Amino acid sequence: MTYPPPSDGWSDPAWSAQQPDPTLQASGPPISAPPVGKDPYAPVDPYAGAPHIPAQAGPVDPYAAAAAYPQPGYPQPMGYAGYGGYQPPAPQNGLAIASMIVSIIGAIGLCGYGLGGYIGLIGAILGHVARRQIRERGEGGAGFATAGIVVGWISTVIAVLATIAMVVFFVWLANQESTTGYGTSY
């Protein structure tokens, strides 16, 4: 496609030699004007808006320059504080984890006639001590401590009930008369 001569008065001699005389009437559709403004299909120049960086005498830190001038691309997500705002999580309280583990072992010990549940009492006590330490020191693990307390006390209560049931059963069994059909009766 060819464009008409520019309107600012300057004309390219090569262009006028290739084009017919504009005073002649051409048949067909009129020639469209050249595009005005920015070409929407032109490639984007990533350095078009960057300010000039003066030359430095010493070694240059490449990360400092990258942080000073924003690069094109996706924006940072909302609420992201960057590297400077990252705070590591609080350390876990070891007694809280031990409380939960010991309480679970006590709950599993209930399978041995219910007497293994007394280990849960140790887990519950460890959980109470861990919660106090967590409040004082600001450590993490409050959920572990709470789980240790709840499971520990439940397994201890079940162990106590199982012990009472076994004592009642053996006392009842000892007081029964032997009514077996073996031997002679007097």
mmCIF file of N, CA and C in Angstrom, residues 66-150:
data_model
loop_
_atom_site.group_PDB
_atom_site.id
_atom_site.type_symbol
_atom_site.label_atom_id
_atom_site.label_comp_id
_atom_site.label_asym_id
_atom_site.label_seq_id
_atom_site.Cartn_x
_atom_site.Cartn_y
_atom_site.Cartn_z
ATOM 1 N N ALA A 66 18.115 -3.226 39.954
ATOM 2 C CA ALA A 66 16.846 -3.873 39.645
ATOM 3 C C ALA A 66 15.780 -3.466 40.649
ATOM 4 N N ALA A 67 16.153 -3.229 41.892
ATOM 5 C CA ALA A 67 15.175 -2.848 42.899
ATOM 6 C C ALA A 67 14.763 -1.391 42.740
ATOM 7 N N ALA A 68 15.678 -0.534 42.223
ATOM 8 C CA ALA A 68 15.394 0.885 42.115
ATOM 9 C C ALA A 68 14.421 1.195 40.982
ATOM 10 N N TYR A 69 14.478 0.443 39.887
ATOM 11 C CA TYR A 69 13.638 0.713 38.732
ATOM 12 C C TYR A 69 12.684 -0.452 38.523
ATOM 13 N N PRO A 70 11.391 -0.200 38.601
ATOM 14 C CA PRO A 70 10.444 -1.315 38.433
ATOM 15 C C PRO A 70 10.514 -1.879 37.019
ATOM 16 N N GLN A 71 10.453 -3.171 36.923
ATOM 17 C CA GLN A 71 10.510 -3.843 35.636
ATOM 18 C C GLN A 71 9.087 -4.098 35.136
ATOM 19 N N PRO A 72 8.900 -4.144 33.831
ATOM 20 C CA PRO A 72 7.563 -4.452 33.325
ATOM 21 C C PRO A 72 7.212 -5.902 33.630
ATOM 22 N N GLY A 73 5.953 -6.175 33.741
ATOM 23 C CA GLY A 73 5.497 -7.535 34.020
ATOM 24 C C GLY A 73 4.326 -7.505 34.956
ATOM 25 N N TYR A 74 4.134 -8.569 35.654
ATOM 26 C CA TYR A 74 3.000 -8.679 36.557
ATOM 27 C C TYR A 74 3.272 -7.890 37.834
ATOM 28 N N PRO A 75 2.253 -7.228 38.368
ATOM 29 C CA PRO A 75 2.459 -6.492 39.625
ATOM 30 C C PRO A 75 2.511 -7.455 40.798
ATOM 31 N N GLN A 76 3.048 -6.966 41.919
ATOM 32 C CA GLN A 76 3.112 -7.776 43.133
ATOM 33 C C GLN A 76 1.699 -7.976 43.657
ATOM 34 N N PRO A 77 1.401 -9.157 44.232
ATOM 35 C CA PRO A 77 0.066 -9.355 44.798
ATOM 36 C C PRO A 77 -0.170 -8.432 45.995
ATOM 37 N N MET A 78 -1.433 -8.143 46.228
ATOM 38 C CA MET A 78 -1.789 -7.241 47.332
ATOM 39 C C MET A 78 -1.396 -7.869 48.663
ATOM 40 N N GLY A 79 -0.883 -7.075 49.556
ATOM 41 C CA GLY A 79 -0.546 -7.538 50.891
ATOM 42 C C GLY A 79 0.813 -8.199 50.991
ATOM 43 N N TYR A 80 1.553 -8.306 49.903
ATOM 44 C CA TYR A 80 2.869 -8.933 49.941
ATOM 45 C C TYR A 80 3.880 -7.894 50.374
ATOM 46 N N ALA A 81 4.578 -8.176 51.441
ATOM 47 C CA ALA A 81 5.490 -7.185 52.013
ATOM 48 C C ALA A 81 6.892 -7.267 51.423
ATOM 49 N N GLY A 82 7.177 -8.235 50.589
ATOM 50 C CA GLY A 82 8.516 -8.369 50.038
ATOM 51 C C GLY A 82 9.427 -9.086 51.010
ATOM 52 N N TYR A 83 10.697 -9.100 50.698
ATOM 53 C CA TYR A 83 11.647 -9.833 51.526
ATOM 54 C C TYR A 83 11.839 -9.195 52.892
ATOM 55 N N GLY A 84 11.746 -7.900 52.978
ATOM 56 C CA GLY A 84 11.982 -7.219 54.238
ATOM 57 C C GLY A 84 10.877 -7.441 55.257
ATOM 58 N N GLY A 85 9.654 -7.736 54.821
ATOM 59 C CA GLY A 85 8.532 -7.882 55.733
ATOM 60 C C GLY A 85 8.283 -9.313 56.178
ATOM 61 N N TYR A 86 9.077 -10.261 55.725
ATOM 62 C CA TYR A 86 8.847 -11.664 56.083
ATOM 63 C C TYR A 86 9.309 -11.914 57.503
ATOM 64 N N GLN A 87 8.418 -12.496 58.296
ATOM 65 C CA GLN A 87 8.785 -12.865 59.655
ATOM 66 C C GLN A 87 8.621 -14.370 59.788
ATOM 67 N N PRO A 88 9.644 -15.064 60.237
ATOM 68 C CA PRO A 88 9.525 -16.515 60.386
ATOM 69 C C PRO A 88 8.520 -16.856 61.475
ATOM 70 N N PRO A 89 7.889 -18.018 61.378
ATOM 71 C CA PRO A 89 6.910 -18.392 62.407
ATOM 72 C C PRO A 89 7.589 -18.609 63.761
ATOM 73 N N ALA A 90 6.789 -18.485 64.806
ATOM 74 C CA ALA A 90 7.312 -18.681 66.159
ATOM 75 C C ALA A 90 7.706 -20.146 66.341
ATOM 76 N N PRO A 91 8.757 -20.429 67.108
ATOM 77 C CA PRO A 91 9.164 -21.823 67.305
ATOM 78 C C PRO A 91 8.104 -22.592 68.095
ATOM 79 N N GLN A 92 8.001 -23.876 67.800
ATOM 80 C CA GLN A 92 7.029 -24.732 68.478
ATOM 81 C C GLN A 92 7.540 -25.108 69.868
ATOM 82 N N ASN A 93 6.637 -25.183 70.812
ATOM 83 C CA ASN A 93 6.980 -25.597 72.164
ATOM 84 C C ASN A 93 7.117 -27.111 72.175
ATOM 85 N N GLY A 94 8.243 -27.609 72.640
ATOM 86 C CA GLY A 94 8.499 -29.049 72.643
ATOM 87 C C GLY A 94 7.592 -29.811 73.590
ATOM 88 N N LEU A 95 7.238 -29.203 74.730
ATOM 89 C CA LEU A 95 6.349 -29.883 75.668
ATOM 90 C C LEU A 95 4.948 -30.052 75.094
ATOM 91 N N ALA A 96 4.524 -29.118 74.242
ATOM 92 C CA ALA A 96 3.196 -29.234 73.632
ATOM 93 C C ALA A 96 3.142 -30.447 72.705
ATOM 94 N N ILE A 97 4.191 -30.625 71.927
ATOM 95 C CA ILE A 97 4.244 -31.781 71.022
ATOM 96 C C ILE A 97 4.348 -33.069 71.839
ATOM 97 N N ALA A 98 5.174 -33.062 72.884
ATOM 98 C CA ALA A 98 5.307 -34.251 73.741
ATOM 99 C C ALA A 98 3.987 -34.568 74.436
ATOM 100 N N SER A 99 3.255 -33.561 74.834
ATOM 101 C CA SER A 99 1.955 -33.760 75.477
ATOM 102 C C SER A 99 0.992 -34.491 74.542
ATOM 103 N N MET A 100 0.945 -34.042 73.295
ATOM 104 C CA MET A 100 0.037 -34.687 72.349
ATOM 105 C C MET A 100 0.461 -36.134 72.090
ATOM 106 N N ILE A 101 1.740 -36.374 71.920
ATOM 107 C CA ILE A 101 2.222 -37.732 71.631
ATOM 108 C C ILE A 101 1.947 -38.663 72.814
ATOM 109 N N VAL A 102 2.258 -38.230 74.032
ATOM 110 C CA VAL A 102 2.042 -39.076 75.212
ATOM 111 C C VAL A 102 0.545 -39.333 75.414
ATOM 112 N N SER A 103 -0.295 -38.339 75.169
ATOM 113 C CA SER A 103 -1.735 -38.530 75.318
ATOM 114 C C SER A 103 -2.280 -39.512 74.296
ATOM 115 N N ILE A 104 -1.775 -39.465 73.086
ATOM 116 C CA ILE A 104 -2.216 -40.426 72.060
ATOM 117 C C ILE A 104 -1.765 -41.833 72.438
ATOM 118 N N ILE A 105 -0.550 -41.968 72.950
ATOM 119 C CA ILE A 105 -0.089 -43.293 73.406
ATOM 120 C C ILE A 105 -0.980 -43.793 74.548
ATOM 121 N N GLY A 106 -1.397 -42.889 75.452
ATOM 122 C CA GLY A 106 -2.315 -43.269 76.519
ATOM 123 C C GLY A 106 -3.658 -43.723 75.979
ATOM 124 N N ALA A 107 -4.147 -43.031 74.938
ATOM 125 C CA ALA A 107 -5.429 -43.431 74.338
ATOM 126 C C ALA A 107 -5.302 -44.787 73.663
ATOM 127 N N ILE A 108 -4.176 -45.058 73.033
ATOM 128 C CA ILE A 108 -3.961 -46.371 72.416
ATOM 129 C C ILE A 108 -3.825 -47.434 73.499
ATOM 130 N N GLY A 109 -3.251 -47.059 74.643
ATOM 131 C CA GLY A 109 -3.095 -47.992 75.759
ATOM 132 C C GLY A 109 -4.413 -48.441 76.365
ATOM 133 N N LEU A 110 -5.494 -47.768 76.040
ATOM 134 C CA LEU A 110 -6.808 -48.193 76.529
ATOM 135 C C LEU A 110 -7.182 -49.581 76.003
ATOM 136 N N CYS A 111 -6.547 -49.971 74.908
ATOM 137 C CA CYS A 111 -6.839 -51.298 74.340
ATOM 138 C C CYS A 111 -6.353 -52.416 75.261
ATOM 139 N N GLY A 112 -5.404 -52.155 76.139
ATOM 140 C CA GLY A 112 -4.883 -53.166 77.072
ATOM 141 C C GLY A 112 -5.693 -53.163 78.358
ATOM 142 N N TYR A 113 -6.929 -53.585 78.296
ATOM 143 C CA TYR A 113 -7.853 -53.635 79.443
ATOM 144 C C TYR A 113 -8.121 -52.270 80.045
ATOM 145 N N GLY A 114 -7.814 -51.208 79.363
ATOM 146 C CA GLY A 114 -8.098 -49.868 79.847
ATOM 147 C C GLY A 114 -7.069 -49.292 80.783
ATOM 148 N N LEU A 115 -6.108 -50.111 81.232
ATOM 149 C CA LEU A 115 -5.151 -49.621 82.221
ATOM 150 C C LEU A 115 -4.066 -48.736 81.609
ATOM 151 N N GLY A 116 -3.820 -48.871 80.333
ATOM 152 C CA GLY A 116 -2.807 -48.029 79.683
ATOM 153 C C GLY A 116 -3.244 -46.582 79.570
ATOM 154 N N GLY A 117 -4.502 -46.296 79.803
ATOM 155 C CA GLY A 117 -5.004 -44.930 79.724
ATOM 156 C C GLY A 117 -4.451 -44.024 80.799
ATOM 157 N N TYR A 118 -3.855 -44.602 81.854
ATOM 158 C CA TYR A 118 -3.264 -43.760 82.898
ATOM 159 C C TYR A 118 -2.073 -42.967 82.372
ATOM 160 N N ILE A 119 -1.499 -43.395 81.284
ATOM 161 C CA ILE A 119 -0.405 -42.622 80.670
ATOM 162 C C ILE A 119 -0.936 -41.275 80.175
ATOM 163 N N GLY A 120 -2.223 -41.217 79.840
ATOM 164 C CA GLY A 120 -2.838 -39.963 79.403
ATOM 165 C C GLY A 120 -2.782 -38.878 80.455
ATOM 166 N N LEU A 121 -2.723 -39.269 81.737
ATOM 167 C CA LEU A 121 -2.604 -38.276 82.811
ATOM 168 C C LEU A 121 -1.290 -37.500 82.672
ATOM 169 N N ILE A 122 -0.235 -38.198 82.315
ATOM 170 C CA ILE A 122 1.064 -37.529 82.101
ATOM 171 C C ILE A 122 0.963 -36.563 80.922
ATOM 172 N N GLY A 123 0.286 -36.998 79.839
ATOM 173 C CA GLY A 123 0.101 -36.121 78.679
ATOM 174 C C GLY A 123 -0.705 -34.883 79.011
ATOM 175 N N ALA A 124 -1.741 -35.038 79.850
ATOM 176 C CA ALA A 124 -2.553 -33.871 80.239
ATOM 177 C C ALA A 124 -1.737 -32.894 81.075
ATOM 178 N N ILE A 125 -0.938 -33.411 81.987
ATOM 179 C CA ILE A 125 -0.098 -32.527 82.819
ATOM 180 C C ILE A 125 0.934 -31.807 81.954
ATOM 181 N N LEU A 126 1.552 -32.530 81.026
ATOM 182 C CA LEU A 126 2.505 -31.874 80.111
ATOM 183 C C LEU A 126 1.813 -30.785 79.290
ATOM 184 N N GLY A 127 0.571 -31.027 78.891
ATOM 185 C CA GLY A 127 -0.184 -30.029 78.117
ATOM 186 C C GLY A 127 -0.438 -28.756 78.916
ATOM 187 N N HIS A 128 -0.774 -28.901 80.185
ATOM 188 C CA HIS A 128 -0.996 -27.713 81.019
ATOM 189 C C HIS A 128 0.296 -26.918 81.202
ATOM 190 N N VAL A 129 1.411 -27.602 81.430
ATOM 191 C CA VAL A 129 2.703 -26.913 81.578
ATOM 192 C C VAL A 129 3.081 -26.223 80.253
ATOM 193 N N ALA A 130 2.821 -26.899 79.134
ATOM 194 C CA ALA A 130 3.158 -26.323 77.824
ATOM 195 C C ALA A 130 2.335 -25.071 77.550
ATOM 196 N N ARG A 131 1.058 -25.063 77.896
ATOM 197 C CA ARG A 131 0.231 -23.870 77.666
ATOM 198 C C ARG A 131 0.732 -22.680 78.485
ATOM 199 N N ARG A 132 1.187 -22.936 79.692
ATOM 200 C CA ARG A 132 1.739 -21.854 80.500
ATOM 201 C C ARG A 132 3.015 -21.306 79.854
ATOM 202 N N GLN A 133 3.880 -22.196 79.370
ATOM 203 C CA GLN A 133 5.118 -21.759 78.714
ATOM 204 C C GLN A 133 4.812 -20.989 77.431
ATOM 205 N N ILE A 134 3.825 -21.423 76.706
ATOM 206 C CA ILE A 134 3.477 -20.739 75.449
ATOM 207 C C ILE A 134 2.997 -19.321 75.735
ATOM 208 N N ARG A 135 2.194 -19.140 76.761
ATOM 209 C CA ARG A 135 1.747 -17.790 77.136
ATOM 210 C C ARG A 135 2.913 -16.911 77.558
ATOM 211 N N GLU A 136 3.861 -17.467 78.309
ATOM 212 C CA GLU A 136 4.977 -16.666 78.812
ATOM 213 C C GLU A 136 6.003 -16.351 77.736
ATOM 214 N N ARG A 137 6.304 -17.305 76.890
ATOM 215 C CA ARG A 137 7.391 -17.153 75.902
ATOM 216 C C ARG A 137 6.917 -16.709 74.523
ATOM 217 N N GLY A 138 5.644 -16.796 74.244
ATOM 218 C CA GLY A 138 5.142 -16.422 72.916
ATOM 219 C C GLY A 138 5.449 -17.452 71.854
ATOM 220 N N GLU A 139 5.614 -18.703 72.233
ATOM 221 C CA GLU A 139 5.921 -19.755 71.275
ATOM 222 C C GLU A 139 4.646 -20.261 70.613
ATOM 223 N N GLY A 140 4.818 -21.090 69.599
ATOM 224 C CA GLY A 140 3.692 -21.725 68.939
ATOM 225 C C GLY A 140 3.440 -23.089 69.542
ATOM 226 N N GLY A 141 2.327 -23.698 69.164
ATOM 227 C CA GLY A 141 2.010 -25.043 69.624
ATOM 228 C C GLY A 141 0.842 -25.096 70.585
ATOM 229 N N ALA A 142 0.047 -24.039 70.639
ATOM 230 C CA ALA A 142 -1.100 -24.031 71.552
ATOM 231 C C ALA A 142 -2.102 -25.119 71.169
ATOM 232 N N GLY A 143 -2.248 -25.399 69.884
ATOM 233 C CA GLY A 143 -3.164 -26.453 69.444
ATOM 234 C C GLY A 143 -2.692 -27.833 69.879
ATOM 235 N N PHE A 144 -1.377 -28.067 69.791
ATOM 236 C CA PHE A 144 -0.823 -29.347 70.255
ATOM 237 C C PHE A 144 -1.070 -29.524 71.759
ATOM 238 N N ALA A 145 -0.851 -28.456 72.517
ATOM 239 C CA ALA A 145 -1.036 -28.536 73.963
ATOM 240 C C ALA A 145 -2.500 -28.800 74.312
ATOM 241 N N THR A 146 -3.406 -28.114 73.620
ATOM 242 C CA THR A 146 -4.834 -28.324 73.874
ATOM 243 C C THR A 146 -5.249 -29.742 73.524
ATOM 244 N N ALA A 147 -4.755 -30.249 72.404
ATOM 245 C CA ALA A 147 -5.069 -31.638 72.019
ATOM 246 C C ALA A 147 -4.525 -32.612 73.050
ATOM 247 N N GLY A 148 -3.328 -32.372 73.549
ATOM 248 C CA GLY A 148 -2.751 -33.239 74.581
ATOM 249 C C GLY A 148 -3.557 -33.228 75.860
ATOM 250 N N ILE A 149 -4.049 -32.050 76.233
ATOM 251 C CA ILE A 149 -4.859 -31.949 77.457
ATOM 252 C C ILE A 149 -6.174 -32.711 77.297
ATOM 253 N N VAL A 150 -6.865 -32.475 76.187
ATOM 254 C CA VAL A 150 -8.186 -33.095 75.983
ATOM 255 C C VAL A 150 -8.059 -34.613 75.882
#
